[in-house]
Short mmCIF file of C-alpha atoms in Angstrom, two decimals:
data_model
loop_
_atom_site.label_atom_id
_atom_site.label_comp_id
_atom_site.label_asym_id
_atom_site.label_seq_id
_atom_site.Cartn_x
_atom_site.Cartn_y
_atom_site.Cartn_z
CA MET A 1 92.31 88.32 84.18
CA ASP A 2 93.99 88.73 80.80
CA ARG A 3 96.59 85.98 80.44
CA THR A 4 97.41 86.74 76.79
CA PHE A 5 101.13 86.85 76.09
CA HIS A 6 102.64 90.29 75.48
CA MET A 7 106.22 91.39 75.13
CA SER A 8 107.94 94.75 75.25
CA GLU A 9 111.56 95.73 74.73
CA ARG A 10 114.08 97.91 76.50
CA ARG A 11 117.43 98.64 74.90
CA LEU A 12 120.71 98.29 76.78
CA PRO A 13 124.11 99.54 75.61
CA ASP A 14 125.12 95.91 74.98
CA GLY A 15 121.84 94.14 74.48
CA LEU A 16 118.14 94.07 75.02
CA ILE A 17 115.66 93.32 77.80
CA LEU A 18 112.42 91.60 76.82
CA ASP A 19 109.71 92.20 79.42
CA LEU A 20 107.41 89.18 79.12
CA LYS A 21 103.83 89.31 80.37
CA GLY A 22 101.04 86.72 80.47
CA ASP A 23 101.12 82.97 79.85
CA LEU A 24 104.19 81.63 78.09
CA THR A 25 102.65 78.94 75.87
CA ARG A 26 102.56 78.14 72.17
CA GLU A 27 100.95 81.56 71.62
CA ALA A 28 104.29 83.15 72.52
CA GLU A 29 106.00 81.60 69.50
CA GLY A 30 105.15 84.46 67.13
CA PRO A 31 106.31 87.36 69.30
CA LEU A 32 109.32 85.52 70.74
CA LEU A 33 110.70 83.79 67.68
CA HIS A 34 109.54 85.81 64.70
CA ASP A 35 110.18 89.30 66.01
CA ASP A 36 112.87 90.70 63.73
CA HIS A 37 113.83 93.52 66.05
CA TRP A 38 115.70 91.55 68.71
CA GLN A 39 117.33 89.53 65.97
CA GLU A 40 118.70 92.76 64.45
CA VAL A 41 119.90 93.99 67.84
CA LEU A 42 121.66 90.72 68.61
CA MET A 43 123.76 90.64 65.46
CA LYS A 44 126.84 91.72 67.39
CA PRO A 45 128.70 88.83 69.09
CA GLY A 46 128.79 89.24 72.86
CA PHE A 47 125.51 91.12 73.06
CA CYS A 48 123.07 90.03 75.74
CA LEU A 49 119.40 89.13 75.70
CA VAL A 50 117.66 89.47 79.07
CA LEU A 51 114.29 87.82 79.66
CA ASN A 52 112.19 89.35 82.43
CA PHE A 53 109.73 86.73 83.76
CA THR A 54 108.41 88.84 86.64
CA GLU A 55 104.92 89.03 85.12
CA VAL A 56 104.74 85.50 83.76
CA SER A 57 102.76 83.16 86.00
CA TYR A 58 102.26 80.12 83.75
CA ILE A 59 104.76 78.40 81.45
CA ASN A 60 103.92 75.10 79.78
CA SER A 61 105.99 72.62 77.78
CA ALA A 62 105.24 74.38 74.49
CA GLY A 63 106.44 77.67 76.01
CA ILE A 64 109.61 75.94 77.16
CA ALA A 65 110.14 74.69 73.59
CA CYS A 66 109.92 78.33 72.40
CA LEU A 67 112.52 79.35 74.97
CA ILE A 68 114.86 76.57 73.87
CA ARG A 69 114.60 77.73 70.26
CA LEU A 70 115.21 81.31 71.35
CA THR A 71 118.28 80.53 73.48
CA ARG A 72 119.70 78.28 70.74
CA ALA A 73 119.33 81.11 68.20
CA VAL A 74 120.99 83.58 70.56
CA ALA A 75 123.86 81.19 71.37
CA SER A 76 124.43 80.56 67.64
CA ARG A 77 125.29 84.28 67.33
CA SER A 78 127.76 84.03 70.20
CA CYS A 79 125.45 86.12 72.34
CA HIS A 80 124.28 85.42 75.90
CA THR A 81 120.80 84.89 77.35
CA PHE A 82 119.91 85.84 80.92
CA ALA A 83 116.69 85.49 82.87
CA TYR A 84 115.27 86.92 86.07
CA GLY A 85 111.96 86.95 87.91
CA LEU A 86 111.44 83.18 87.66
CA THR A 87 109.72 81.34 90.50
CA PRO A 88 111.59 78.40 92.07
CA HIS A 89 109.20 75.98 90.33
CA TYR A 90 110.00 77.27 86.85
CA GLN A 91 113.70 77.42 87.69
CA LYS A 92 113.37 73.70 88.49
CA LEU A 93 111.63 72.98 85.16
CA PHE A 94 114.34 74.91 83.31
CA ARG A 95 117.02 72.80 85.03
CA MET A 96 115.14 69.59 84.20
CA VAL A 97 115.07 70.34 80.47
CA GLY A 98 118.63 71.65 80.34
CA LEU A 99 117.74 75.30 79.64
CA THR A 100 120.05 76.47 82.41
CA GLU A 101 123.02 75.30 80.37
CA HIS A 102 122.24 78.07 77.88
CA LEU A 103 120.42 80.64 79.97
CA MET A 104 121.80 82.15 83.17
CA ILE A 105 119.21 82.77 85.86
CA TYR A 106 119.51 85.73 88.24
CA PRO A 107 117.21 86.84 91.04
CA ASP A 108 116.56 90.35 89.74
CA GLU A 109 117.37 92.91 87.07
CA ILE A 110 120.09 94.63 89.10
CA SER A 111 122.02 91.36 89.39
CA VAL A 112 121.75 90.69 85.65
CA LEU A 113 122.86 94.19 84.72
CA GLY A 114 125.81 93.86 87.08
CA ARG A 115 126.83 90.65 85.37
CA ILE A 116 126.48 92.17 81.90
CA GLU A 117 128.58 95.14 82.95
CA ALA A 118 131.26 92.77 84.22
CA LEU A 119 131.20 90.86 80.93
CA SER A 120 131.70 94.04 78.90
CA ASP A 121 134.69 95.20 81.00
CA MET B 1 86.83 62.88 101.01
CA ILE B 2 87.16 65.47 98.29
CA ARG B 3 85.61 64.72 94.90
CA HIS B 4 85.08 66.94 91.90
CA SER B 5 84.94 66.70 88.14
CA TRP B 6 85.37 69.06 85.24
CA SER B 7 84.72 68.94 81.50
CA ILE B 8 86.53 71.44 79.28
CA ALA B 9 86.63 72.08 75.55
CA SER B 10 89.86 71.27 73.72
CA ILE B 11 90.91 74.90 73.59
CA LEU B 12 94.36 75.98 74.73
CA GLY B 13 94.27 77.95 77.96
CA GLN B 14 91.35 76.05 79.47
CA GLU B 15 93.80 73.65 81.12
CA ALA B 16 95.44 76.38 83.20
CA ALA B 17 92.15 77.66 84.64
CA LEU B 18 91.09 74.09 85.44
CA ALA B 19 94.38 73.36 87.21
CA ASP B 20 94.10 76.61 89.18
CA ASP B 21 90.68 75.51 90.44
CA LEU B 22 91.91 71.98 91.18
CA LEU B 23 94.81 73.36 93.23
CA GLN B 24 92.45 75.37 95.40
CA ARG B 25 90.50 72.21 96.15
CA ILE B 26 93.54 70.14 97.15
CA ALA B 27 95.41 72.91 98.98
CA PRO B 28 93.85 71.91 102.34
CA VAL B 29 95.55 68.49 102.18
CA ILE B 30 98.94 69.58 100.84
CA ASP B 31 100.87 72.16 102.82
CA SER B 32 103.77 72.35 100.38
CA GLN B 33 103.61 75.08 97.72
CA PRO B 34 106.36 73.42 95.62
CA ARG B 35 104.36 70.16 95.58
CA LEU B 36 101.19 72.01 94.57
CA GLU B 37 103.05 73.61 91.68
CA GLU B 38 104.37 70.21 90.55
CA ILE B 39 100.81 68.86 90.54
CA HIS B 40 99.67 71.93 88.57
CA THR B 41 102.29 71.26 85.91
CA ALA B 42 101.51 67.51 85.73
CA VAL B 43 97.77 68.20 85.34
CA THR B 44 98.14 70.95 82.75
CA GLU B 45 100.53 68.84 80.67
CA ALA B 46 98.20 65.82 80.81
CA CYS B 47 95.30 68.06 79.71
CA LEU B 48 97.40 69.46 76.85
CA ASN B 49 98.24 65.93 75.69
CA ALA B 50 94.55 65.03 75.82
CA MET B 51 93.61 68.13 73.77
CA GLU B 52 96.36 67.70 71.20
CA HIS B 53 96.92 63.96 70.79
CA GLY B 54 93.55 62.66 71.94
CA ASN B 55 91.13 65.28 70.63
CA ARG B 56 93.32 66.81 67.87
CA PHE B 57 92.32 70.26 69.12
CA ASP B 58 88.74 69.68 68.00
CA ALA B 59 86.96 72.22 70.22
CA ARG B 60 83.79 70.12 70.16
CA LYS B 61 85.61 67.28 71.88
CA LYS B 62 85.91 67.37 75.65
CA VAL B 63 88.68 66.72 78.10
CA ARG B 64 87.22 65.24 81.28
CA VAL B 65 89.04 65.57 84.55
CA SER B 66 88.04 63.96 87.82
CA LEU B 67 89.59 64.45 91.22
CA GLY B 68 89.46 62.11 94.17
CA VAL B 69 91.25 62.64 97.45
CA SER B 70 91.52 59.94 100.11
CA ASP B 71 93.63 59.98 103.25
CA LYS B 72 96.40 58.26 101.29
CA ALA B 73 96.52 59.86 97.87
CA ILE B 74 95.22 62.39 95.39
CA VAL B 75 94.05 60.69 92.20
CA ILE B 76 93.41 62.80 89.10
CA ARG B 77 92.02 61.19 85.96
CA ILE B 78 92.30 63.03 82.64
CA GLY B 79 90.27 61.56 79.79
CA ASP B 80 89.85 62.41 76.11
CA GLU B 81 87.87 61.20 73.12
CA GLY B 82 90.80 59.73 71.20
CA GLU B 83 92.11 56.28 70.54
CA GLY B 84 94.54 56.43 73.42
CA CYS B 85 98.26 56.07 73.59
CA PRO B 86 99.72 54.22 76.57
CA LEU B 87 102.69 56.14 77.92
CA GLY B 88 104.74 52.93 78.25
CA ASP B 89 107.96 52.88 80.17
CA ALA B 90 109.17 56.23 79.00
CA ALA B 91 112.75 57.01 79.86
CA PRO B 92 113.44 59.59 82.56
CA LEU B 93 113.46 63.17 81.35
CA ALA B 94 117.27 63.46 81.53
CA ALA B 95 117.66 60.54 79.10
CA ASP B 96 115.42 62.22 76.51
CA ARG B 97 116.96 65.64 76.90
CA ALA B 98 119.77 65.45 74.36
CA ALA B 99 117.50 63.96 71.71
CA ILE B 100 114.78 66.60 72.17
CA TRP B 101 117.29 69.46 72.05
CA LYS B 102 118.34 68.30 68.56
CA LEU B 103 114.81 68.69 67.19
CA ASP B 104 113.92 71.81 65.15
CA ASN B 105 110.92 72.20 67.43
CA PRO B 106 112.19 70.79 70.73
CA ARG B 107 108.87 69.59 72.16
CA GLY B 108 107.99 66.50 74.15
CA TRP B 109 108.70 67.65 77.71
CA GLY B 110 105.16 67.16 78.95
CA ILE B 111 105.32 63.39 79.47
CA GLY B 112 108.62 63.80 81.29
CA PHE B 113 107.07 66.36 83.66
CA ILE B 114 104.05 64.13 84.24
CA ARG B 115 106.24 61.14 85.06
CA SER B 116 108.65 63.14 87.20
CA PHE B 117 106.01 64.78 89.36
CA SER B 118 103.49 61.93 89.73
CA ASP B 119 104.06 59.06 92.14
CA ARG B 120 102.22 56.73 89.81
CA VAL B 121 100.81 57.05 86.28
CA ARG B 122 98.18 54.66 84.95
CA THR B 123 96.46 54.62 81.58
CA GLY B 124 93.28 52.84 80.57
CA TYR B 125 89.83 53.12 79.09
CA ASP B 126 86.57 53.90 80.83
CA GLU B 127 83.03 54.35 79.52
CA HIS B 128 84.04 57.68 77.90
CA GLY B 129 87.31 56.64 76.29
CA PHE B 130 91.02 56.81 77.00
CA TYR B 131 92.38 58.23 80.24
CA VAL B 132 95.61 58.95 82.06
CA GLU B 133 95.42 58.70 85.83
CA LEU B 134 97.93 60.53 88.01
CA HIS B 135 98.49 59.47 91.63
CA PHE B 136 100.09 61.77 94.19
CA LEU B 137 100.74 60.17 97.56
CA LEU B 138 99.96 62.18 100.64
CA PRO B 139 102.44 62.31 103.50
CA CYS B 140 101.57 60.07 106.41
CA LYS B 141 100.25 61.81 109.51
CA ARG B 142 101.65 60.73 112.88
CA VAL B 143 98.79 59.86 115.20
CA ASN B 144 99.39 58.20 118.60
CA GLY B 145 102.78 56.90 117.46
CA GLY B 146 101.33 55.33 114.33
CA CYS B 147 101.00 56.43 110.73
CA GLN B 148 97.73 57.45 109.09
CA GLY B 149 97.57 57.76 105.34
CA GLY B 150 100.58 58.18 103.04
#
């Protein structure tokens, strides 16, 4: 089974969805943090970054450090970060490290999109 | 009694496959999926520490893992070829949180996960070198009004 980290993007009217796939470890640092495209998209305050974890089955502490850096960067632009598709275990880890103070977790994509729509109204 | 041991190279990714295999072996004695996932995280983080801090990611150096299951506890020993670094009385994860968030690279969560999810953590040296030993207590089984294990 290929566990290599991959990432693809889907544009939204007010943001971007990143579909994450594979293991979220130190290897994810390059795609997640040094990809200029999402940084260009999220130049507008109030835009939203949505992380889809549906196809991520392993996240370690180095991967969590990448996510903290990502959410910090997004928050510094007055943008919002959302996540969905996380298992209860990883939701627990995110709470333990304080990620949930900067990243709002939803059960699925429909719920996130509903929230983003409400924010833009 | 379940016993098994592994030896993996200090290459990132090996720890996840090892922990997957370990979980399959202990699944018969733990009927809680959340607890299994906590053990998975504790083991992978201990292996990562062994690879990084003990073996400095030298792929020729091994991380040794041994598993022992009694009726009272699961004991997992993770050893490396380094000098060793006792974990000490590290503060709970919540106490470290604010300090780690201020770092440019906010790392250092692994020890907190290990401490949070293990019932006991021991460090020491055996014939191979330094080790961290994680203890996970098993729930006691009610038999004839008494308690077995746990």
